PDB file of C-alpha atoms in Angstrom:
ATOM      1  CA  UNK A   1     -38.866  11.514   7.917  1.00 85.00           C
ATOM      2  CA  UNK A   2     -35.683  13.506   8.430  1.00 94.00           C
ATOM      3  CA  UNK A   3     -32.341  13.019   6.740  1.00 95.00           C
ATOM      4  CA  UNK A   4     -29.074  12.367   8.532  1.00 96.00           C
ATOM      5  CA  UNK A   5     -27.271  15.717   8.225  1.00 96.00           C
ATOM      6  CA  UNK A   6     -30.038  17.941   9.671  1.00 96.00           C
ATOM      7  CA  UNK A   7     -30.464  15.557  12.620  1.00 97.00           C
ATOM      8  CA  UNK A   8     -26.739  15.643  13.385  1.00 97.00           C
ATOM      9  CA  UNK A   9     -26.693  19.434  13.129  1.00 97.00           C
ATOM     10  CA  UNK A  10     -29.511  19.584  15.690  1.00 96.00           C
ATOM     11  CA  UNK A  11     -27.345  17.459  18.000  1.00 95.00           C
ATOM     12  CA  UNK A  12     -24.544  20.020  17.714  1.00 97.00           C
ATOM     13  CA  UNK A  13     -22.220  17.781  15.687  1.00 97.00           C
ATOM     14  CA  UNK A  14     -19.522  19.774  13.893  1.00 97.00           C
ATOM     15  CA  UNK A  15     -19.625  20.030  10.114  1.00 97.00           C
ATOM     16  CA  UNK A  16     -16.379  18.108   9.453  1.00 97.00           C
ATOM     17  CA  UNK A  17     -17.615  15.133  11.468  1.00 98.00           C
ATOM     18  CA  UNK A  18     -20.962  15.171   9.672  1.00 98.00           C
ATOM     19  CA  UNK A  19     -19.121  15.194   6.349  1.00 98.00           C
ATOM     20  CA  UNK A  20     -16.941  12.281   7.478  1.00 98.00           C
ATOM     21  CA  UNK A  21     -19.974  10.197   8.501  1.00 98.00           C
ATOM     22  CA  UNK A  22     -21.556  10.948   5.118  1.00 98.00           C
ATOM     23  CA  UNK A  23     -18.354   9.765   3.399  1.00 98.00           C
ATOM     24  CA  UNK A  24     -18.554   6.469   5.286  1.00 98.00           C
ATOM     25  CA  UNK A  25     -22.198   6.119   4.254  1.00 98.00           C
ATOM     26  CA  UNK A  26     -21.388   6.812   0.611  1.00 97.00           C
ATOM     27  CA  UNK A  27     -18.945   3.893   0.633  1.00 97.00           C
ATOM     28  CA  UNK A  28     -21.431   1.696   2.480  1.00 97.00           C
ATOM     29  CA  UNK A  29     -24.201   2.413  -0.039  1.00 97.00           C
ATOM     30  CA  UNK A  30     -21.848   1.033  -2.673  1.00 95.00           C
ATOM     31  CA  UNK A  31     -21.092  -1.991  -0.472  1.00 95.00           C
ATOM     32  CA  UNK A  32     -24.836  -2.505   0.043  1.00 95.00           C
ATOM     33  CA  UNK A  33     -25.337  -2.546  -3.724  1.00 92.00           C
ATOM     34  CA  UNK A  34     -22.504  -5.076  -4.227  1.00 89.00           C
ATOM     35  CA  UNK A  35     -23.888  -7.297  -1.451  1.00 89.00           C
ATOM     36  CA  UNK A  36     -27.300  -7.175  -3.133  1.00 86.00           C
ATOM     37  CA  UNK A  37     -25.858  -8.078  -6.528  1.00 81.00           C
ATOM     38  CA  UNK A  38     -23.922 -11.019  -5.034  1.00 74.00           C
ATOM     39  CA  UNK A  39     -23.408 -13.738  -7.649  1.00 76.00           C
ATOM     40  CA  UNK A  40     -24.538 -11.375 -10.417  1.00 71.00           C
ATOM     41  CA  UNK A  41     -21.480  -9.219  -9.701  1.00 63.00           C
ATOM     42  CA  UNK A  42     -19.123 -12.158  -9.219  1.00 65.00           C
ATOM     43  CA  UNK A  43     -18.261 -11.128  -5.654  1.00 61.00           C
ATOM     44  CA  UNK A  44     -19.087 -14.328  -3.783  1.00 62.00           C
ATOM     45  CA  UNK A  45     -16.505 -16.847  -2.595  1.00 58.00           C
ATOM     46  CA  UNK A  46     -13.054 -16.573  -1.042  1.00 57.00           C
ATOM     47  CA  UNK A  47      -9.719 -15.268  -2.237  1.00 53.00           C
ATOM     48  CA  UNK A  48      -6.471 -17.189  -1.817  1.00 46.00           C
ATOM     49  CA  UNK A  49      -5.214 -14.661   0.739  1.00 54.00           C
ATOM     50  CA  UNK A  50      -5.355 -14.279   4.512  1.00 52.00           C
ATOM     51  CA  UNK A  51      -5.686 -11.038   6.477  1.00 54.00           C
ATOM     52  CA  UNK A  52      -3.531  -9.972   9.441  1.00 55.00           C
ATOM     53  CA  UNK A  53      -5.787 -12.071  11.683  1.00 57.00           C
ATOM     54  CA  UNK A  54      -4.853 -15.236   9.774  1.00 55.00           C
ATOM     55  CA  UNK A  55      -8.392 -15.543   8.389  1.00 58.00           C
ATOM     56  CA  UNK A  56      -9.192 -16.400   4.778  1.00 58.00           C
ATOM     57  CA  UNK A  57     -10.505 -13.284   3.046  1.00 70.00           C
ATOM     58  CA  UNK A  58     -13.755 -13.265   1.124  1.00 74.00           C
ATOM     59  CA  UNK A  59     -13.880 -11.360  -2.163  1.00 84.00           C
ATOM     60  CA  UNK A  60     -16.374  -8.932  -0.614  1.00 88.00           C
ATOM     61  CA  UNK A  61     -14.052  -8.421   2.385  1.00 89.00           C
ATOM     62  CA  UNK A  62     -11.361  -7.153   0.055  1.00 91.00           C
ATOM     63  CA  UNK A  63     -13.745  -5.080  -2.070  1.00 91.00           C
ATOM     64  CA  UNK A  64     -15.433  -3.475   0.945  1.00 95.00           C
ATOM     65  CA  UNK A  65     -12.117  -2.646   2.540  1.00 96.00           C
ATOM     66  CA  UNK A  66     -10.845  -1.001  -0.653  1.00 95.00           C
ATOM     67  CA  UNK A  67     -14.017   1.059  -1.117  1.00 96.00           C
ATOM     68  CA  UNK A  68     -13.896   2.420   2.427  1.00 98.00           C
ATOM     69  CA  UNK A  69     -10.149   2.931   2.334  1.00 97.00           C
ATOM     70  CA  UNK A  70     -10.168   4.881  -0.928  1.00 97.00           C
ATOM     71  CA  UNK A  71     -13.104   7.111  -0.074  1.00 97.00           C
ATOM     72  CA  UNK A  72     -11.925   7.893   3.468  1.00 98.00           C
ATOM     73  CA  UNK A  73      -8.341   8.670   2.509  1.00 97.00           C
ATOM     74  CA  UNK A  74      -9.478  10.940  -0.323  1.00 95.00           C
ATOM     75  CA  UNK A  75     -12.111  12.770   1.729  1.00 96.00           C
ATOM     76  CA  UNK A  76      -9.776  15.325   3.285  1.00 95.00           C
ATOM     77  CA  UNK A  77     -11.245  14.705   6.756  1.00 97.00           C
ATOM     78  CA  UNK A  78      -9.220  11.611   7.675  1.00 97.00           C
ATOM     79  CA  UNK A  79      -5.617  11.698   8.856  1.00 97.00           C
ATOM     80  CA  UNK A  80      -5.298   7.905   8.917  1.00 97.00           C
ATOM     81  CA  UNK A  81      -7.306   4.685   8.898  1.00 98.00           C
ATOM     82  CA  UNK A  82      -6.933   1.318  10.583  1.00 98.00           C
ATOM     83  CA  UNK A  83      -8.811  -1.690   9.239  1.00 97.00           C
ATOM     84  CA  UNK A  84      -9.285  -5.258  10.320  1.00 94.00           C
ATOM     85  CA  UNK A  85      -8.091  -6.187   6.824  1.00 93.00           C
ATOM     86  CA  UNK A  86      -4.921  -4.020   6.876  1.00 95.00           C
ATOM     87  CA  UNK A  87      -1.640  -5.037   8.505  1.00 93.00           C
ATOM     88  CA  UNK A  88      -0.731  -1.474   9.444  1.00 96.00           C
ATOM     89  CA  UNK A  89      -2.135   2.046   9.772  1.00 98.00           C
ATOM     90  CA  UNK A  90      -2.630   3.811   6.417  1.00 98.00           C
ATOM     91  CA  UNK A  91      -2.137   7.593   6.323  1.00 96.00           C
ATOM     92  CA  UNK A  92      -4.496   9.975   4.564  1.00 94.00           C
ATOM     93  CA  UNK A  93      -4.538  13.752   4.179  1.00 89.00           C
ATOM     94  CA  UNK A  94      -2.102  15.783   6.296  1.00 89.00           C
ATOM     95  CA  UNK A  95      -4.895  18.189   7.220  1.00 89.00           C
ATOM     96  CA  UNK A  96      -7.334  15.490   8.298  1.00 94.00           C
ATOM     97  CA  UNK A  97      -8.696  15.863  11.831  1.00 95.00           C
ATOM     98  CA  UNK A  98      -9.933  12.337  12.516  1.00 98.00           C
ATOM     99  CA  UNK A  99      -8.781   8.741  12.769  1.00 98.00           C
ATOM    100  CA  UNK A 100     -11.130   5.990  11.557  1.00 98.00           C
ATOM    101  CA  UNK A 101     -10.989   2.320  12.557  1.00 98.00           C
ATOM    102  CA  UNK A 102     -13.350  -0.107  10.845  1.00 98.00           C
ATOM    103  CA  UNK A 103     -14.370  -3.675  10.127  1.00 98.00           C
ATOM    104  CA  UNK A 104     -15.325  -3.387   6.452  1.00 97.00           C
ATOM    105  CA  UNK A 105     -17.563  -6.466   6.315  1.00 96.00           C
ATOM    106  CA  UNK A 106     -18.583  -8.128   9.558  1.00 96.00           C
ATOM    107  CA  UNK A 107     -20.142 -11.585   9.267  1.00 93.00           C
ATOM    108  CA  UNK A 108     -18.113 -12.820   6.303  1.00 84.00           C
ATOM    109  CA  UNK A 109     -19.301 -16.390   6.837  1.00 83.00           C
ATOM    110  CA  UNK A 110     -22.816 -15.169   5.932  1.00 90.00           C
ATOM    111  CA  UNK A 111     -21.882 -13.722   2.544  1.00 84.00           C
ATOM    112  CA  UNK A 112     -22.350 -16.844   0.450  1.00 84.00           C
ATOM    113  CA  UNK A 113     -25.696 -17.784   2.054  1.00 88.00           C
ATOM    114  CA  UNK A 114     -27.377 -14.382   1.549  1.00 89.00           C
ATOM    115  CA  UNK A 115     -27.627 -13.651   5.272  1.00 93.00           C
ATOM    116  CA  UNK A 116     -26.902 -10.555   7.359  1.00 96.00           C
ATOM    117  CA  UNK A 117     -23.557  -8.759   7.076  1.00 96.00           C
ATOM    118  CA  UNK A 118     -22.468  -5.274   8.083  1.00 98.00           C
ATOM    119  CA  UNK A 119     -19.812  -2.589   8.377  1.00 98.00           C
ATOM    120  CA  UNK A 120     -18.654  -1.322  11.802  1.00 98.00           C
ATOM    121  CA  UNK A 121     -16.814   1.969  12.281  1.00 98.00           C
ATOM    122  CA  UNK A 122     -15.211   3.995  15.060  1.00 98.00           C
ATOM    123  CA  UNK A 123     -14.129   7.640  14.708  1.00 98.00           C
ATOM    124  CA  UNK A 124     -11.412   8.954  17.028  1.00 98.00           C
ATOM    125  CA  UNK A 125      -9.751  12.346  17.449  1.00 98.00           C
ATOM    126  CA  UNK A 126      -6.047  12.814  16.839  1.00 96.00           C
ATOM    127  CA  UNK A 127      -4.387  12.778  20.293  1.00 95.00           C
ATOM    128  CA  UNK A 128      -3.916  16.279  21.746  1.00 90.00           C
ATOM    129  CA  UNK A 129      -0.228  15.655  22.388  1.00 87.00           C
ATOM    130  CA  UNK A 130       0.505  14.686  18.775  1.00 88.00           C
ATOM    131  CA  UNK A 131       3.187  17.037  17.397  1.00 85.00           C
ATOM    132  CA  UNK A 132       2.023  18.814  14.255  1.00 81.00           C
ATOM    133  CA  UNK A 133       3.481  17.348  11.074  1.00 81.00           C
ATOM    134  CA  UNK A 134       4.536  14.018  12.602  1.00 91.00           C
ATOM    135  CA  UNK A 135       3.246  10.892  10.792  1.00 94.00           C
ATOM    136  CA  UNK A 136       0.385   8.950  12.354  1.00 96.00           C
ATOM    137  CA  UNK A 137       1.410   5.601  13.855  1.00 96.00           C
ATOM    138  CA  UNK A 138      -0.315   2.671  15.546  1.00 97.00           C
ATOM    139  CA  UNK A 139       0.170   4.381  18.914  1.00 97.00           C
ATOM    140  CA  UNK A 140      -2.192   7.196  17.927  1.00 98.00           C
ATOM    141  CA  UNK A 141      -5.034   4.691  17.515  1.00 98.00           C
ATOM    142  CA  UNK A 142      -4.478   3.124  20.946  1.00 98.00           C
ATOM    143  CA  UNK A 143      -7.144   5.179  22.682  1.00 98.00           C
ATOM    144  CA  UNK A 144      -9.845   3.943  25.100  1.00 98.00           C
ATOM    145  CA  UNK A 145     -13.329   3.643  23.658  1.00 98.00           C
ATOM    146  CA  UNK A 146     -14.398   6.634  25.754  1.00 98.00           C
ATOM    147  CA  UNK A 147     -12.428   8.845  23.336  1.00 98.00           C
ATOM    148  CA  UNK A 148     -14.668   8.029  20.360  1.00 98.00           C
ATOM    149  CA  UNK A 149     -16.473  10.990  18.819  1.00 98.00           C
ATOM    150  CA  UNK A 150     -18.780   8.799  16.727  1.00 98.00           C
ATOM    151  CA  UNK A 151     -19.382   5.097  16.222  1.00 98.00           C
ATOM    152  CA  UNK A 152     -21.878   2.931  14.449  1.00 98.00           C
ATOM    153  CA  UNK A 153     -22.660   0.164  12.021  1.00 98.00           C
ATOM    154  CA  UNK A 154     -24.422  -0.278   8.704  1.00 98.00           C
ATOM    155  CA  UNK A 155     -26.375  -3.541   8.470  1.00 98.00           C
ATOM    156  CA  UNK A 156     -26.971  -5.134   5.056  1.00 97.00           C
ATOM    157  CA  UNK A 157     -30.112  -7.207   5.383  1.00 94.00           C
ATOM    158  CA  UNK A 158     -33.660  -7.048   4.053  1.00 93.00           C
ATOM    159  CA  UNK A 159     -33.117  -3.303   4.404  1.00 96.00           C
ATOM    160  CA  UNK A 160     -29.905  -1.328   4.863  1.00 98.00           C
ATOM    161  CA  UNK A 161     -29.869   0.234   8.336  1.00 98.00           C
ATOM    162  CA  UNK A 162     -27.493   2.647  10.076  1.00 98.00           C
ATOM    163  CA  UNK A 163     -27.099   2.724  13.866  1.00 98.00           C
ATOM    164  CA  UNK A 164     -25.163   5.805  14.961  1.00 98.00           C
ATOM    165  CA  UNK A 165     -24.093   7.561  18.145  1.00 98.00           C
ATOM    166  CA  UNK A 166     -22.174  10.790  18.600  1.00 98.00           C
ATOM    167  CA  UNK A 167     -22.559  10.662  22.379  1.00 98.00           C
ATOM    168  CA  UNK A 168     -26.182  11.834  22.489  1.00 96.00           C
ATOM    169  CA  UNK A 169     -28.028   8.537  22.451  1.00 98.00           C
ATOM    170  CA  UNK A 170     -28.462   6.109  19.567  1.00 98.00           C
ATOM    171  CA  UNK A 171     -30.475   6.759  16.427  1.00 98.00           C
ATOM    172  CA  UNK A 172     -31.451   4.345  13.662  1.00 98.00           C
ATOM    173  CA  UNK A 173     -31.669   5.350  10.010  1.00 98.00           C
ATOM    174  CA  UNK A 174     -32.941   3.301   7.070  1.00 98.00           C
ATOM    175  CA  UNK A 175     -31.617   3.674   3.523  1.00 98.00           C
ATOM    176  CA  UNK A 176     -34.372   4.831   1.184  1.00 97.00           C
ATOM    177  CA  UNK A 177     -33.166   3.259  -2.039  1.00 91.00           C
ATOM    178  CA  UNK A 178     -35.544   5.339  -4.147  1.00 91.00           C
ATOM    179  CA  UNK A 179     -33.365   8.423  -3.686  1.00 89.00           C
ATOM    180  CA  UNK A 180     -30.319   7.142  -1.802  1.00 93.00           C
ATOM    181  CA  UNK A 181     -30.749   8.910   1.543  1.00 96.00           C
ATOM    182  CA  UNK A 182     -30.602   7.533   5.073  1.00 98.00           C
ATOM    183  CA  UNK A 183     -33.837   8.596   6.818  1.00 98.00           C
ATOM    184  CA  UNK A 184     -34.355   8.696  10.590  1.00 98.00           C
ATOM    185  CA  UNK A 185     -36.600   5.815  11.684  1.00 98.00           C
ATOM    186  CA  UNK A 186     -35.892   5.641  15.449  1.00 98.00           C
ATOM    187  CA  UNK A 187     -34.591   8.745  17.179  1.00 96.00           C
ATOM    188  CA  UNK A 188     -34.199   7.383  20.700  1.00 96.00           C
ATOM    189  CA  UNK A 189     -33.151   3.738  20.930  1.00 98.00           C
ATOM    190  CA  UNK A 190     -33.545   2.329  24.432  1.00 98.00           C
ATOM    191  CA  UNK A 191     -32.585  -1.225  25.422  1.00 98.00           C
ATOM    192  CA  UNK A 192     -34.940  -2.934  27.923  1.00 98.00           C
ATOM    193  CA  UNK A 193     -33.099  -3.712  31.175  1.00 97.00           C
ATOM    194  CA  UNK A 194     -34.524  -7.252  31.392  1.00 97.00           C
ATOM    195  CA  UNK A 195     -34.517  -9.940  28.725  1.00 98.00           C
ATOM    196  CA  UNK A 196     -35.151 -13.607  27.998  1.00 97.00           C
ATOM    197  CA  UNK A 197     -32.935 -13.844  24.908  1.00 98.00           C
ATOM    198  CA  UNK A 198     -29.245 -14.614  24.680  1.00 98.00           C
ATOM    199  CA  UNK A 199     -26.798 -14.865  21.796  1.00 98.00           C
ATOM    200  CA  UNK A 200     -23.720 -17.064  21.942  1.00 98.00           C
ATOM    201  CA  UNK A 201     -21.983 -19.554  19.664  1.00 97.00           C
ATOM    202  CA  UNK A 202     -23.007 -22.691  21.533  1.00 96.00           C
ATOM    203  CA  UNK A 203     -20.722 -24.894  19.429  1.00 96.00           C
ATOM    204  CA  UNK A 204     -17.807 -23.488  21.481  1.00 96.00           C
ATOM    205  CA  UNK A 205     -19.274 -24.521  24.831  1.00 96.00           C
ATOM    206  CA  UNK A 206     -16.472 -26.981  25.553  1.00 95.00           C
ATOM    207  CA  UNK A 207     -13.959 -24.098  25.245  1.00 96.00           C
ATOM    208  CA  UNK A 208     -15.582 -21.666  27.694  1.00 97.00           C
ATOM    209  CA  UNK A 209     -14.254 -20.893  31.132  1.00 96.00           C
ATOM    210  CA  UNK A 210     -16.285 -22.216  34.061  1.00 96.00           C
ATOM    211  CA  UNK A 211     -18.200 -18.977  34.910  1.00 97.00           C
ATOM    212  CA  UNK A 212     -19.644 -18.810  31.401  1.00 98.00           C
ATOM    213  CA  UNK A 213     -20.320 -22.553  31.430  1.00 97.00           C
ATOM    214  CA  UNK A 214     -22.394 -22.160  34.604  1.00 97.00           C
ATOM    215  CA  UNK A 215     -24.203 -19.031  33.406  1.00 98.00           C
ATOM    216  CA  UNK A 216     -25.342 -20.521  30.087  1.00 98.00           C
ATOM    217  CA  UNK A 217     -26.242 -23.822  31.756  1.00 97.00           C
ATOM    218  CA  UNK A 218     -28.550 -21.984  34.150  1.00 98.00           C
ATOM    219  CA  UNK A 219     -30.194 -20.150  31.229  1.00 98.00           C
ATOM    220  CA  UNK A 220     -30.817 -23.452  29.470  1.00 97.00           C
ATOM    221  CA  UNK A 221     -32.431 -24.938  32.591  1.00 97.00           C
ATOM    222  CA  UNK A 222     -35.343 -22.578  31.995  1.00 96.00           C
ATOM    223  CA  UNK A 223     -38.102 -21.849  34.474  1.00 95.00           C
ATOM    224  CA  UNK A 224     -37.415 -25.025  36.421  1.00 94.00           C
ATOM    225  CA  UNK A 225     -33.824 -23.919  37.087  1.00 96.00           C
ATOM    226  CA  UNK A 226     -32.300 -21.325  39.408  1.00 96.00           C
ATOM    227  CA  UNK A 227     -33.260 -18.425  37.092  1.00 96.00           C
ATOM    228  CA  UNK A 228     -36.933 -19.330  37.220  1.00 97.00           C
ATOM    229  CA  UNK A 229     -37.717 -18.338  33.629  1.00 96.00           C
ATOM    230  CA  UNK A 230     -37.220 -19.665  30.112  1.00 97.00           C
ATOM    231  CA  UNK A 231     -34.676 -18.156  27.717  1.00 98.00           C
ATOM    232  CA  UNK A 232     -34.467 -18.291  23.923  1.00 98.00           C
ATOM    233  CA  UNK A 233     -31.139 -18.457  22.095  1.00 97.00           C
ATOM    234  CA  UNK A 234     -30.560 -16.373  18.963  1.00 96.00           C
ATOM    235  CA  UNK A 235     -27.319 -16.434  16.960  1.00 96.00           C
ATOM    236  CA  UNK A 236     -26.801 -14.681  13.614  1.00 96.00           C
ATOM    237  CA  UNK A 237     -23.033 -15.350  13.301  1.00 95.00           C
ATOM    238  CA  UNK A 238     -22.634 -11.635  12.581  1.00 97.00           C
ATOM    239  CA  UNK A 239     -22.055  -9.214  15.457  1.00 98.00           C
ATOM    240  CA  UNK A 240     -23.903  -6.462  13.590  1.00 98.00           C
ATOM    241  CA  UNK A 241     -27.037  -8.616  13.360  1.00 98.00           C
ATOM    242  CA  UNK A 242     -26.907  -9.718  16.989  1.00 98.00           C
ATOM    243  CA  UNK A 243     -26.295  -6.194  18.310  1.00 98.00           C
ATOM    244  CA  UNK A 244     -29.059  -4.802  16.093  1.00 98.00           C
ATOM    245  CA  UNK A 245     -31.527  -7.249  17.601  1.00 98.00           C
ATOM    246  CA  UNK A 246     -30.486  -6.141  21.099  1.00 98.00           C
ATOM    247  CA  UNK A 247     -30.935  -2.468  20.203  1.00 98.00           C
ATOM    248  CA  UNK A 248     -34.405  -3.269  18.848  1.00 98.00           C
ATOM    249  CA  UNK A 249     -35.757  -5.532  21.594  1.00 97.00           C
ATOM    250  CA  UNK A 250     -33.105  -6.280  24.220  1.00 98.00           C
ATOM    251  CA  UNK A 251     -31.029  -9.367  24.943  1.00 98.00           C
ATOM    252  CA  UNK A 252     -27.490 -10.331  25.882  1.00 98.00           C
ATOM    253  CA  UNK A 253     -24.665 -11.094  23.451  1.00 98.00           C
ATOM    254  CA  UNK A 254     -21.402 -12.653  24.518  1.00 98.00           C
ATOM    255  CA  UNK A 255     -18.279 -13.945  22.833  1.00 98.00           C
ATOM    256  CA  UNK A 256     -16.240 -15.257  25.777  1.00 97.00           C
ATOM    257  CA  UNK A 257     -12.592 -16.223  25.983  1.00 96.00           C
ATOM    258  CA  UNK A 258     -11.699 -19.752  24.901  1.00 96.00           C
ATOM    259  CA  UNK A 259      -9.510 -22.079  26.920  1.00 95.00           C
ATOM    260  CA  UNK A 260      -8.039 -24.081  24.028  1.00 92.00           C
ATOM    261  CA  UNK A 261      -5.654 -21.405  22.742  1.00 90.00           C
ATOM    262  CA  UNK A 262      -3.635 -19.555  25.345  1.00 90.00           C
ATOM    263  CA  UNK A 263      -1.864 -17.490  22.680  1.00 89.00           C
ATOM    264  CA  UNK A 264      -5.141 -16.142  21.230  1.00 92.00           C
ATOM    265  CA  UNK A 265      -8.114 -16.883  23.508  1.00 95.00           C
ATOM    266  CA  UNK A 266     -10.349 -14.075  22.215  1.00 96.00           C
ATOM    267  CA  UNK A 267     -12.204 -13.523  18.931  1.00 95.00           C
ATOM    268  CA  UNK A 268     -13.508  -9.946  18.721  1.00 97.00           C
ATOM    269  CA  UNK A 269     -11.266  -6.943  18.041  1.00 98.00           C
ATOM    270  CA  UNK A 270     -11.227  -4.093  20.534  1.00 98.00           C
ATOM    271  CA  UNK A 271     -10.790  -1.176  18.114  1.00 98.00           C
ATOM    272  CA  UNK A 272     -12.943  -2.398  15.217  1.00 98.00           C
ATOM    273  CA  UNK A 273     -15.782  -4.207  16.983  1.00 98.00           C
ATOM    274  CA  UNK A 274     -15.907  -4.080  20.793  1.00 98.00           C
ATOM    275  CA  UNK A 275     -15.373  -0.333  21.261  1.00 98.00           C
ATOM    276  CA  UNK A 276     -17.817   0.965  18.624  1.00 98.00           C
ATOM    277  CA  UNK A 277     -20.473  -1.607  19.532  1.00 98.00           C
ATOM    278  CA  UNK A 278     -19.845  -1.040  23.237  1.00 98.00           C
ATOM    279  CA  UNK A 279     -20.466   2.684  22.929  1.00 98.00           C
ATOM    280  CA  UNK A 280     -23.694   2.094  20.991  1.00 98.00           C
ATOM    281  CA  UNK A 281     -24.941  -0.305  23.659  1.00 98.00           C
ATOM    282  CA  UNK A 282     -24.020   2.020  26.536  1.00 98.00           C
ATOM    283  CA  UNK A 283     -25.576   5.046  24.810  1.00 98.00           C
ATOM    284  CA  UNK A 284     -28.806   3.050  24.445  1.00 98.00           C
ATOM    285  CA  UNK A 285     -28.906   2.244  28.157  1.00 98.00           C
ATOM    286  CA  UNK A 286     -27.209  -1.148  28.096  1.00 98.00           C
ATOM    287  CA  UNK A 287     -24.064  -2.493  29.737  1.00 98.00           C
ATOM    288  CA  UNK A 288     -20.808  -3.717  28.190  1.00 98.00           C
ATOM    289  CA  UNK A 289     -17.892  -5.589  29.764  1.00 98.00           C
ATOM    290  CA  UNK A 290     -15.023  -7.968  29.096  1.00 98.00           C
ATOM    291  CA  UNK A 291     -15.954  -9.872  32.263  1.00 96.00           C
ATOM    292  CA  UNK A 292     -13.701  -7.744  34.473  1.00 96.00           C
ATOM    293  CA  UNK A 293     -14.204  -4.105  33.453  1.00 97.00           C
ATOM    294  CA  UNK A 294     -16.148  -1.862  31.124  1.00 98.00           C
ATOM    295  CA  UNK A 295     -14.691  -2.393  27.650  1.00 98.00           C
ATOM    296  CA  UNK A 296     -14.760   1.362  26.953  1.00 98.00           C
ATOM    297  CA  UNK A 297     -12.258   1.905  29.779  1.00 98.00           C
ATOM    298  CA  UNK A 298      -9.650  -0.528  28.437  1.00 98.00           C
ATOM    299  CA  UNK A 299      -6.359   1.056  27.390  1.00 98.00           C
ATOM    300  CA  UNK A 300      -5.478  -0.671  24.097  1.00 98.00           C
ATOM    301  CA  UNK A 301      -1.954  -2.031  23.705  1.00 98.00           C
ATOM    302  CA  UNK A 302      -2.101  -3.350  20.114  1.00 97.00           C
ATOM    303  CA  UNK A 303      -3.782  -2.289  16.885  1.00 97.00           C
ATOM    304  CA  UNK A 304      -5.437  -5.681  16.373  1.00 97.00           C
ATOM    305  CA  UNK A 305      -5.988  -6.476  20.063  1.00 98.00           C
ATOM    306  CA  UNK A 306      -8.820  -8.889  20.867  1.00 98.00           C
ATOM    307  CA  UNK A 307     -11.031  -9.035  23.955  1.00 98.00           C
ATOM    308  CA  UNK A 308     -13.867 -11.125  25.393  1.00 98.00           C
ATOM    309  CA  UNK A 309     -17.213  -9.349  25.052  1.00 98.00           C
ATOM    310  CA  UNK A 310     -20.408  -9.328  27.123  1.00 98.00           C
ATOM    311  CA  UNK A 311     -23.022  -6.707  26.206  1.00 98.00           C
ATOM    312  CA  UNK A 312     -26.728  -6.016  26.168  1.00 98.00           C
ATOM    313  CA  UNK A 313     -29.619  -5.496  28.572  1.00 98.00           C
ATOM    314  CA  UNK A 314     -28.217  -3.993  31.763  1.00 98.00           C
ATOM    315  CA  UNK A 315     -29.795  -6.307  34.312  1.00 98.00           C
ATOM    316  CA  UNK A 316     -28.935  -9.522  32.437  1.00 98.00           C
ATOM    317  CA  UNK A 317     -25.345  -8.465  31.755  1.00 98.00           C
ATOM    318  CA  UNK A 318     -24.965  -7.766  35.468  1.00 98.00           C
ATOM    319  CA  UNK A 319     -26.242 -11.255  36.266  1.00 98.00           C
ATOM    320  CA  UNK A 320     -23.672 -12.713  33.884  1.00 98.00           C
ATOM    321  CA  UNK A 321     -20.925 -10.628  35.512  1.00 98.00           C
ATOM    322  CA  UNK A 322     -21.968 -11.881  38.946  1.00 98.00           C
ATOM    323  CA  UNK A 323     -21.075 -15.396  37.785  1.00 97.00           C
ATOM    324  CA  UNK A 324     -17.610 -14.115  36.870  1.00 93.00           C
ATOM    325  CA  UNK A 325     -17.066 -12.152  40.064  1.00 86.00           C
TER     326      UNK A 325
END
C-alpha cells in the first residue's frame, strides 16, 4: 500500500500543499489518540463555554481546535485559519500561501458515547487581488467552494480514515497505527447513482418545509408507495460518518431548513462543512445542492454562514430536488 505524499505527487499536487495536508494529518493523529483515550485522558464532557454558534463546547472540541490551530499557524504554509470554534479569522505566517477553514471535531454529541466523530477541512488559495502585505480578513475566506484546492475529512471510528480530494477524484487512506502513516486503501471512490438509503434527522420532521415533508413521506411509504421500492434510514448524528457511508456505498444525506426559526433556519456551515463535503461528493460522482443551486457555486456572505444541504447519489438527489422545484 502506498503512502499519502507519493500519491499526491503522482497527481501533480505542489509540494507546499502536500506539506500542508501532512500538517493537518499530524494534528489529526493527535486528535485520534485523544479520542481513543477518552475518559482515560479526562477529555470527555462539556466546558462551561459556548462557541460563536451559541453551542456548548465539549472539552474535545476545544482541545481539537487548539491542536489544529497551533500546528497550522506554525507550519509556515498557512496565512490564516477560520474555525467553527473561533469568532474571527486568526492570522498565521506572512509568507503562507493558503487559507484553511475547518470544523475541528464534527459530531460532538457522539463524543461521550464512544461513537463516530471527525475533522473536516477546506484549503483555499489567497485571492489573486489581495494586495501584498495587507492583513487577511473575513472577506478573503468568502470564496465559492469551486475555489478549493483541497478538501477532506478524517473520521475517528473503529479505524481512523482520511477522505481527500485535490480535484482529481476522491481517495481514501487508513491510518496504520503501527508506524503512524496514512496508507491508500481506495484510490478511486465512486458513488453509485441509485440508492435505497437515506440519512436525515427524523426528529425534526415537524420543522421541515413541505417539499422535504413530501419527499421523505414517499420514501417511508416503501414499495407500495409512489417510489415503488423500500428505503432504509441511517443516521449517525455526525456528518463525517454519514458522508463516509455515502462514499462507500451510496445514499442521500440531507439537513434541510427548519421553519421554526426564521432568524437561523439552517444547521450546517457553508465554509466548514458544506463546501468541503460537497466537493468530495461531486468529485466522487455524486450531486450536492441547497435545494436551489449547487452548493459549490454559492458566493458566501458571512464567515459562519449556514445553508441547507442535500447530497449523495446523483439520481436520488435529483429526485429530491424535483420535489423542491
